[in-house]
CSV table of C-alpha atoms in Angstrom, one decimal:
chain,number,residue,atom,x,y,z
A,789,UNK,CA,-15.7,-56.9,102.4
A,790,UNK,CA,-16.3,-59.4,99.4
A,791,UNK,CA,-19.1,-58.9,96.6
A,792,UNK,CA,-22.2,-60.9,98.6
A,793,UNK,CA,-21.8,-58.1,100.7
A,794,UNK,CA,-22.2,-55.1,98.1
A,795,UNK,CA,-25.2,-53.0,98.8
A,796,UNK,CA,-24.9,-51.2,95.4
A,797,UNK,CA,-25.6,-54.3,92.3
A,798,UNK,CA,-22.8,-54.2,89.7
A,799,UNK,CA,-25.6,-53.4,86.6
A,800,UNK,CA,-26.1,-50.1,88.4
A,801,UNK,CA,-22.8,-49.0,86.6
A,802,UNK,CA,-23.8,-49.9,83.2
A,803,UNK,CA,-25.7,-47.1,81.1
A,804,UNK,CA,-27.7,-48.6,78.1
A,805,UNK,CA,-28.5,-46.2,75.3
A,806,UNK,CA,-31.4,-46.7,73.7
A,807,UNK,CA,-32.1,-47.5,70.1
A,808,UNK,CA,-32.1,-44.9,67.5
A,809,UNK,CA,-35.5,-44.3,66.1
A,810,UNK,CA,-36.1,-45.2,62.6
A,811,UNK,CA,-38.5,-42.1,62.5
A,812,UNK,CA,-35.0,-39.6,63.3
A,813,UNK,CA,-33.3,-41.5,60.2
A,814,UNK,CA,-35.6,-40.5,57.7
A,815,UNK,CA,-35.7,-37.0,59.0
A,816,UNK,CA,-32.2,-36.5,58.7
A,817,UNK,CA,-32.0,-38.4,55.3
A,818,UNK,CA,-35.3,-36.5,54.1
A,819,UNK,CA,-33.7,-33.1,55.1
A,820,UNK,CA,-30.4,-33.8,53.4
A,821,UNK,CA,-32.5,-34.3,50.4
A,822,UNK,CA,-34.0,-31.1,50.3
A,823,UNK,CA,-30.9,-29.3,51.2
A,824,UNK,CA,-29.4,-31.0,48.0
A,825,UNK,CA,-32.2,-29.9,46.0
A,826,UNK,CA,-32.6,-26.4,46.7
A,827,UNK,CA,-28.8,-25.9,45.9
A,828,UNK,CA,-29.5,-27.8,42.8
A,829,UNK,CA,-32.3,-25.9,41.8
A,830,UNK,CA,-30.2,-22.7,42.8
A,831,UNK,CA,-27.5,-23.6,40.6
A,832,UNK,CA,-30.0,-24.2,37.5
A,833,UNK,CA,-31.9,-20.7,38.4
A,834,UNK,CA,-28.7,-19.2,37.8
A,835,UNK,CA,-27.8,-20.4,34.6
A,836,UNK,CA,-31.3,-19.5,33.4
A,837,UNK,CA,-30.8,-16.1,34.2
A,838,UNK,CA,-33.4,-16.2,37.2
A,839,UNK,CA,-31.8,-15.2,40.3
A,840,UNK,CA,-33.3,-14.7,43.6
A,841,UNK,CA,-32.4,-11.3,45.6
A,842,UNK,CA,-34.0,-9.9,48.7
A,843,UNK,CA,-37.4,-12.5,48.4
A,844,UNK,CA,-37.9,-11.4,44.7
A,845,UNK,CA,-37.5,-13.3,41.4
A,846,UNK,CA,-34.7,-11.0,39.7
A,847,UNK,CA,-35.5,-11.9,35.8
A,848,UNK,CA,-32.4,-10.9,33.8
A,849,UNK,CA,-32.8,-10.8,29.7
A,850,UNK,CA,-30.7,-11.9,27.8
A,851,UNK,CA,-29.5,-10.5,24.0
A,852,UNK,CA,-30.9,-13.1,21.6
A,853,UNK,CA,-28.9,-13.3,18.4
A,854,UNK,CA,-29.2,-12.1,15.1
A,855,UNK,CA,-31.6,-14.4,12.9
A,856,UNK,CA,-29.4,-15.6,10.0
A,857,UNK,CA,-29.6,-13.2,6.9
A,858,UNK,CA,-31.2,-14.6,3.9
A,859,UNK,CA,-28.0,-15.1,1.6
A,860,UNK,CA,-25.7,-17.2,-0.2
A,861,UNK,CA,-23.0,-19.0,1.9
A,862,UNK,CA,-19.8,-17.6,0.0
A,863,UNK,CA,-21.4,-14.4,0.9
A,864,UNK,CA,-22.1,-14.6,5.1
A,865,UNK,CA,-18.0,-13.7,5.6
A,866,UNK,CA,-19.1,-10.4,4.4
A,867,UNK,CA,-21.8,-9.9,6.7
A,868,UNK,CA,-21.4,-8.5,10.4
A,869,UNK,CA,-22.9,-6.9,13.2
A,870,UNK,CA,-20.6,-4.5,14.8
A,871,UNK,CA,-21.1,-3.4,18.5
A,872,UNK,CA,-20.0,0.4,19.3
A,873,UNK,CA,-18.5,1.0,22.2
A,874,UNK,CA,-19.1,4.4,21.9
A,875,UNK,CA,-23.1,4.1,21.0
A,876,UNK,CA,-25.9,1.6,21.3
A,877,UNK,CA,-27.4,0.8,17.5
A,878,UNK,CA,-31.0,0.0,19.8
A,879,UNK,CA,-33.6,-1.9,17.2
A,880,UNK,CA,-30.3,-1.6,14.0
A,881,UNK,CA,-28.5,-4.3,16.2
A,882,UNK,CA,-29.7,-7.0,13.8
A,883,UNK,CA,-29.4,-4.4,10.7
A,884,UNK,CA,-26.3,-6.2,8.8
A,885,UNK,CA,-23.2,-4.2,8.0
A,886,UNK,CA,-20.6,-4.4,5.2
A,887,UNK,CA,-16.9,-3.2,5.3
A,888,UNK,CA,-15.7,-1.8,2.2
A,889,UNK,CA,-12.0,0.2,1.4
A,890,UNK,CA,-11.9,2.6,-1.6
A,891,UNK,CA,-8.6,2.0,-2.7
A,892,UNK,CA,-7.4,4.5,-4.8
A,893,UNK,CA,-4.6,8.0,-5.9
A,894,UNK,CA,-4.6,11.5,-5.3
A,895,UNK,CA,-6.5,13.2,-8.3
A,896,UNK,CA,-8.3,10.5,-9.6
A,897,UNK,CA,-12.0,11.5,-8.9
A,898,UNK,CA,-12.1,9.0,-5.7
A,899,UNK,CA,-13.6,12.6,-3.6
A,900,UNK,CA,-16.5,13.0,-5.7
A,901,UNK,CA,-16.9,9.6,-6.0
A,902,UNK,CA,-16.7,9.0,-1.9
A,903,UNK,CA,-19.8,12.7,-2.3
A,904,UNK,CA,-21.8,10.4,-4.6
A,905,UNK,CA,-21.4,6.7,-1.7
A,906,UNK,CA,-22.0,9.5,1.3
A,907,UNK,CA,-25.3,10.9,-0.4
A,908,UNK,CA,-26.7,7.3,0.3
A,909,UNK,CA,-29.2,7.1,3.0
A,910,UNK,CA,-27.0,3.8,4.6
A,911,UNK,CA,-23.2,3.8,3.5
A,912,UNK,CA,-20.9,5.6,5.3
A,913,UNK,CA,-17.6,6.8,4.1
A,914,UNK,CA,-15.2,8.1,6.3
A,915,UNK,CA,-12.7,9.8,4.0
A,916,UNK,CA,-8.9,10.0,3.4
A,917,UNK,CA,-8.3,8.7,6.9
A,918,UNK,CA,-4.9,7.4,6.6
A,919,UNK,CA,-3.7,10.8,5.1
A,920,UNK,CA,-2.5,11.5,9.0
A,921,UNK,CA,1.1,9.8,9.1
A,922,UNK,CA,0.9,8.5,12.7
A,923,UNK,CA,-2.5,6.7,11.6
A,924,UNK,CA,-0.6,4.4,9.5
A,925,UNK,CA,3.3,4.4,11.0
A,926,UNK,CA,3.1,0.5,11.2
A,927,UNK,CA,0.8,-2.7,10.6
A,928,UNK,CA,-0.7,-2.3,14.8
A,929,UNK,CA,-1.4,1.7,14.3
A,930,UNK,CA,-3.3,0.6,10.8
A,931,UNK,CA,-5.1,-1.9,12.2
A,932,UNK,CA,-6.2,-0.2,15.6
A,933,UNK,CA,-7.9,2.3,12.9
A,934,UNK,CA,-9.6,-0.3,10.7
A,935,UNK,CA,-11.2,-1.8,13.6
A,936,UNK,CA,-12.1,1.6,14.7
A,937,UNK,CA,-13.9,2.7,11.5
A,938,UNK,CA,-15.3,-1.0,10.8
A,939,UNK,CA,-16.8,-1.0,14.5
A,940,UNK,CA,-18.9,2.3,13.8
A,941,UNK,CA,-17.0,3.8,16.5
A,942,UNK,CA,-15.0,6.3,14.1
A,943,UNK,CA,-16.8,9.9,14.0
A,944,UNK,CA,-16.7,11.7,11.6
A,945,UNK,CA,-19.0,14.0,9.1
A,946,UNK,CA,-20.1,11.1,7.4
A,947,UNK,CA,-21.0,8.7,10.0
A,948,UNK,CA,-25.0,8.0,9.5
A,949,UNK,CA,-27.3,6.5,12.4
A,950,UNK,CA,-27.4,3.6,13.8
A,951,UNK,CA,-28.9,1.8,10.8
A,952,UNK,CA,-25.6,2.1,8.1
A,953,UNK,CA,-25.4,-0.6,6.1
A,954,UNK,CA,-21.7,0.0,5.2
A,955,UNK,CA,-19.2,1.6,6.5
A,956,UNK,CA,-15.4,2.2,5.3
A,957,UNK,CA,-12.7,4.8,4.1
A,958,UNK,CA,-11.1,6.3,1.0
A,959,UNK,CA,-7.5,4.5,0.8
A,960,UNK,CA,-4.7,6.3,-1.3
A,961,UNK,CA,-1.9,3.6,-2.8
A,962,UNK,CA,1.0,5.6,-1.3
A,963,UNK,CA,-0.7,5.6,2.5
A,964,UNK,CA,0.9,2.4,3.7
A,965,UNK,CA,-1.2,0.4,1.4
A,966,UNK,CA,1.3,-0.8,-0.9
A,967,UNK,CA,4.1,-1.0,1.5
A,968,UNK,CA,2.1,-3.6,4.1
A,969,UNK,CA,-0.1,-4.9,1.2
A,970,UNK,CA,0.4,-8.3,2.5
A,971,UNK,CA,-0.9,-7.8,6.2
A,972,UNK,CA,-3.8,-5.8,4.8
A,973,UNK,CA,-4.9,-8.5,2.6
A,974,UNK,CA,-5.1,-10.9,5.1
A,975,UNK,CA,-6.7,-8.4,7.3
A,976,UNK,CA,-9.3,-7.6,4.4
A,977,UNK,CA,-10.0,-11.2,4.7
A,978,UNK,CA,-10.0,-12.2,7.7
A,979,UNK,CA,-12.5,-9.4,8.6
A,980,UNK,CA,-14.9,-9.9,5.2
A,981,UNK,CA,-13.4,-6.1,3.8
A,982,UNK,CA,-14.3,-5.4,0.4
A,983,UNK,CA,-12.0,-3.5,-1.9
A,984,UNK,CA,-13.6,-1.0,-4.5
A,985,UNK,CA,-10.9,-0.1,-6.7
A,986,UNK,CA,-11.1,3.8,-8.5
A,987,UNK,CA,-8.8,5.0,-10.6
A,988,UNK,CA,-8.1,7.2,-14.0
A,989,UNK,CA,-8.3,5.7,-17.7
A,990,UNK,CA,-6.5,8.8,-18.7
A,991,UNK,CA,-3.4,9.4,-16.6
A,992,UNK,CA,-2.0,12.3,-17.9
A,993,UNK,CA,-5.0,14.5,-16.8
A,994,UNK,CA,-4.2,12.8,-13.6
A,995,UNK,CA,-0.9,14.6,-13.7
A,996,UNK,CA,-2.4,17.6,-14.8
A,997,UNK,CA,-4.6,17.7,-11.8
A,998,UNK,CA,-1.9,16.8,-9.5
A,999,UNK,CA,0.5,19.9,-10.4
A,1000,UNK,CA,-2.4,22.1,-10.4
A,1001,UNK,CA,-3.5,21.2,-7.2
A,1002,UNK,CA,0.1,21.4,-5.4
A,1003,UNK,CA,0.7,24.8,-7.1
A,1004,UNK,CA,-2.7,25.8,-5.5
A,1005,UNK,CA,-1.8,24.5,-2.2
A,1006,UNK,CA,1.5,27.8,-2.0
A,1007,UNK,CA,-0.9,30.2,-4.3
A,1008,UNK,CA,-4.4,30.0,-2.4
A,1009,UNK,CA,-5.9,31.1,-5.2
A,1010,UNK,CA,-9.4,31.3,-3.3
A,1011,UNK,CA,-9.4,34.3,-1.4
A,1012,UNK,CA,-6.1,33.1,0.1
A,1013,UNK,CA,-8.0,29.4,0.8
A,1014,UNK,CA,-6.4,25.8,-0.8
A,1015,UNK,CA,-9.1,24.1,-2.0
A,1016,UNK,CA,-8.8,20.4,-3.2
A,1017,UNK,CA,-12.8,20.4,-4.1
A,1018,UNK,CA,-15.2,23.2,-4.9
A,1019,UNK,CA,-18.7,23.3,-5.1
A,1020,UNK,CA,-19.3,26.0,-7.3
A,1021,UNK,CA,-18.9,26.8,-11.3
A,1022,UNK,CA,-16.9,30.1,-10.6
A,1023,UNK,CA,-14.4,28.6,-8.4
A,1024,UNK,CA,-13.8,26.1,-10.5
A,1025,UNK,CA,-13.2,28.4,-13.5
A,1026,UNK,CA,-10.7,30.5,-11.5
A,1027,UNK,CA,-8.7,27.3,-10.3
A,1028,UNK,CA,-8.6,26.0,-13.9
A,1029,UNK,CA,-6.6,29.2,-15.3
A,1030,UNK,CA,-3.5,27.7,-13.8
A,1031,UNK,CA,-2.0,25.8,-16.7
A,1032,UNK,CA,0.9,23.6,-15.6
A,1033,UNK,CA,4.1,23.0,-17.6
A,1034,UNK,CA,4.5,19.5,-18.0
A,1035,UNK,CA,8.7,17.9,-17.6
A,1036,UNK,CA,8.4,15.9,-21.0
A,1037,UNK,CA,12.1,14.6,-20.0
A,1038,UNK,CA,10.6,12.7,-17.3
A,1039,UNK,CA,6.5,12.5,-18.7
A,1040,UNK,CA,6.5,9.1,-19.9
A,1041,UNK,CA,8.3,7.6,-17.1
A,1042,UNK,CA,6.1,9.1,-14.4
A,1043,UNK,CA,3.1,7.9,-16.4
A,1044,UNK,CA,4.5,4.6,-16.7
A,1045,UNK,CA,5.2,4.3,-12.8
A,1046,UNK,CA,2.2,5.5,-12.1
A,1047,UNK,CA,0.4,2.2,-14.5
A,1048,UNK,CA,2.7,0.2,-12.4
A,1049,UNK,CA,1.6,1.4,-9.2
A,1050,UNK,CA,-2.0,0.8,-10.4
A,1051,UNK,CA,-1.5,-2.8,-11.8
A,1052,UNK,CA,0.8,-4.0,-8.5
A,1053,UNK,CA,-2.0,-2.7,-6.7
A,1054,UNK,CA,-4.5,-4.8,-8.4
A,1055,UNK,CA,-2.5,-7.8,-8.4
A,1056,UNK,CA,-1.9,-7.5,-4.0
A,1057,UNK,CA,-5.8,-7.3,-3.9
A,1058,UNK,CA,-6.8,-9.8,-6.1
A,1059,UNK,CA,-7.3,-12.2,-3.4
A,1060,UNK,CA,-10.3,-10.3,-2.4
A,1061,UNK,CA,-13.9,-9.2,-2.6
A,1062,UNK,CA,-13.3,-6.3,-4.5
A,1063,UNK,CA,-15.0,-4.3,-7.8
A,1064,UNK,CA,-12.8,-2.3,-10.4
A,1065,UNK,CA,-13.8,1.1,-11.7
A,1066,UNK,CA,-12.4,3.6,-13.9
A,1067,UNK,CA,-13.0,7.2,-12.8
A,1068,UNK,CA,-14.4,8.1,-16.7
A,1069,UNK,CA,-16.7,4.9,-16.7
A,1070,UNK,CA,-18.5,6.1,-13.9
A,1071,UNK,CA,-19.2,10.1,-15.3
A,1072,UNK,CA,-20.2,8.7,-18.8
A,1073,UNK,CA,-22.3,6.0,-17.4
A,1074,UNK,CA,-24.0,6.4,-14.2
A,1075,UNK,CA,-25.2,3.1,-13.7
A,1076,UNK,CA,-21.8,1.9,-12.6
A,1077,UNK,CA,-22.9,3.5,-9.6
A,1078,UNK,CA,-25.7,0.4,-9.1
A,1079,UNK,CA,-23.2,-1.9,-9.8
A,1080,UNK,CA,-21.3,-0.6,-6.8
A,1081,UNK,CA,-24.7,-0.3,-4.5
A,1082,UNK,CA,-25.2,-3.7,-5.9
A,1083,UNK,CA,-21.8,-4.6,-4.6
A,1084,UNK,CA,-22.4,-2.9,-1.1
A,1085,UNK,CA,-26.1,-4.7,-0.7
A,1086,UNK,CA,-27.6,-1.9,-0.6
A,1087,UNK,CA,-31.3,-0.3,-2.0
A,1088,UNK,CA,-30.1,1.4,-5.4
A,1089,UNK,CA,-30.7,5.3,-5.2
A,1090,UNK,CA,-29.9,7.8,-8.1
A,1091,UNK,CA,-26.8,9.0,-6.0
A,1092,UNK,CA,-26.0,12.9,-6.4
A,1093,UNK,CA,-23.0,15.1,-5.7
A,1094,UNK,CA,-22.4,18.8,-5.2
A,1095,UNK,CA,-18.7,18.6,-6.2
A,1096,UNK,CA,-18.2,20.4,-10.0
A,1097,UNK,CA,-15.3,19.2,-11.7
A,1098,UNK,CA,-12.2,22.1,-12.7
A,1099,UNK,CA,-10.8,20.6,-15.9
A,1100,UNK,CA,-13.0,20.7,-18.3
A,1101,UNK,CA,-12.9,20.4,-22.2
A,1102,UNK,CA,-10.0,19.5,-24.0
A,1103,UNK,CA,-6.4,18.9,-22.3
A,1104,UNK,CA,-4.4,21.3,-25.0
A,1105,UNK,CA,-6.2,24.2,-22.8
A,1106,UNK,CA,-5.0,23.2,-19.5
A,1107,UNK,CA,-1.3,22.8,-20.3
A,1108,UNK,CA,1.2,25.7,-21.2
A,1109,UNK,CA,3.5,23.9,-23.2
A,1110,UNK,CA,1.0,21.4,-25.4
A,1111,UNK,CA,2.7,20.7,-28.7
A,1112,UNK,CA,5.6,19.7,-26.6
A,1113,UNK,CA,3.6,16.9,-24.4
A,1114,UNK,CA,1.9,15.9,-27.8
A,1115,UNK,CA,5.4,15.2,-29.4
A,1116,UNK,CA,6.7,13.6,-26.5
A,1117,UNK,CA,4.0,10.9,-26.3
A,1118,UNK,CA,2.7,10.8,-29.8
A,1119,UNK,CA,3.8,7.1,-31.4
A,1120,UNK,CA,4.0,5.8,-28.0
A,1121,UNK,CA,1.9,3.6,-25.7
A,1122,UNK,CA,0.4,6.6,-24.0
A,1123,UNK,CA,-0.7,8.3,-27.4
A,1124,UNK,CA,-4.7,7.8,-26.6
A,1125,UNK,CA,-4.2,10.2,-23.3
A,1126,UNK,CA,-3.9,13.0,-26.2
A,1127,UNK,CA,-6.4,12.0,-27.9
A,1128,UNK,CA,-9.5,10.8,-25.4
A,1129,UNK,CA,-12.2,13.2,-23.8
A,1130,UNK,CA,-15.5,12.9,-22.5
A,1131,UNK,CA,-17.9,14.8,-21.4
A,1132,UNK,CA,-18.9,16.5,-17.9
């Protein structure tokens, strides 16, 4: 049957579709606008700290900084804002804190000194702290506890509130001190520590303070109690009967490594922020206690203790065999120890 004869035209087979509307291309390129911009303006909500949850506007506020304190520029590596982990210092967040060591040895007056720091309203002293061995086995177990103490999160009876305006420890020579000297320093440094240094003029009634204060640790003379401090006249007058016999075969050596000690000790440290005091300075003249609340940045306060001291008066009545000591150091270098005293 050829074509003339089709009943069915051949452009019945051919579907045209129409033209696309301009009007349903701006729709879809107006809606992929707005699609882009909500997820824009999510993204900026977000970083703004407004975040929207369940139809609401969740506002989240942020921690604004510390203003800048008001001080000299070699100063501000001294100046921090600890954050407890075990407390929240609420409106003292912004309250600046200094670190500060008490580097000193046993029986030098660095307890009642650390009585008179404690009695201020804002300093904090934490005591002997490294006196416990596993506390200072190596450089890590030191640090761990410096970072405790200097992050207000070491509690002990001296901790103040939330507003301490520096914190730090009492630091004998022969706790690890001396033997990672170097790491410390750096450490001391690196964090802004400062070092207050405290130690005797007169060394000998050092040592006479340190034999009678190991021979009371085995007598108990107390009422069966060792007592490194008292608080009261009459125990400090029945400590003080115990006169010590002095090895004058070895006395001048053991002084003179002990003003070894002290001067390598001071040369380690002299890198750093620190202060030096002598334990007799500070009875004679009390203002060398503003000099160290000067040092701290702290309001000055007449500073009081309730320690009473056990030696007093003149050494010849605290040693049993005097004229010997006398003989041994008379003529020598440590001659003056004989002769000095003061008052208190």
């Amino acid at each position: 049957m050829g074509d003339e004869h089709s009943l069915i035209p051949k452009d019945s087979f051919v579907f045209k579709l129409p033209k696309k509307s301009p009007l349903v291309l701006r729709m879809v390129v107006l809606m992929f606008v707005m699609v882009c911009a909500v997820y824009i303006c999510s993204i900026c909500l977000k970083q703004i700290g407004v975040v929207p949850s369940a139809g609401f506007l969740n506002v989240e506020v942020f921690e604004k900084p510390c203003p800048e304190p008001n001080i000299e520029p070699w100063d501000i590596p001294y100046v921090h804002y600890p954050k407890p982990k075990t407390y929240k210092r609420e409106e003292c967040s912004c309250n600046p804190v200094r670190y500060f060591a008490i580097l000193s040895m046993q029986r030098s007056g660095s307890g009642w000194f650390e009585t008179l720091l404690n009695n201020h309203t804002n300093i904090s002293s934490n005591g002997e702290i490294f006196s416990v061995k596993d506390r200072r086995a190596n450089v890590s177990t030191i640090f761990e506890t410096l970072d405790k103490v200097y992050n207000l999160d070491w509690l002990s009876s001296a901790s103040k509130n939330e507003c301490t305006s520096a914190v730090g420890l009492k630091w004998m020579l022969n706790q690890g001190l001396m033997k990672h000297h170097e790491e410390i320093v750096e450490y001391f440094k690196t964090r802004g520590v400062s070092a207050i240094f405290l130690f005797r003029r007169n060394l000998l009634r050092r040592m006479i303070s340190v034999l009678a204060n190991s021979y009371d640790k085995d007598a108990k003379l107390l009422n069966g109690t060792h007592k490194s401090h008292v608080h009261s006249p009459k125990e400090a007058e029945i400590l003080a009967r115990y006169k010590p016999l002095i090895n004058t075969t070895l006395l001048i050596a053991d002084l003179k490594q002990v003003q070894e000690m002290t001067t390598k000790a001071l040369s380690y440290f002299n890198t750093t922020r620190h202060i030096f005091l002598y334990y007799e300075d500070v009875v004679k003249n009390r203002t060398r206690l503003d000099d160290v609340q000067e040092f701290l940045k702290v309001p000055k306060l007449n500073l009081k203790s309730r320690q009473v001291k056990i030696h007093h008066g003149p050494l010849s009545q605290h040693v049993q065999n005097w004229e010997e000591v006398q003989k041994t150091l008379n003529g020598t270098g440590f001659e003056n120890f004989i002769l000095e005293d003061y008052r208190k």
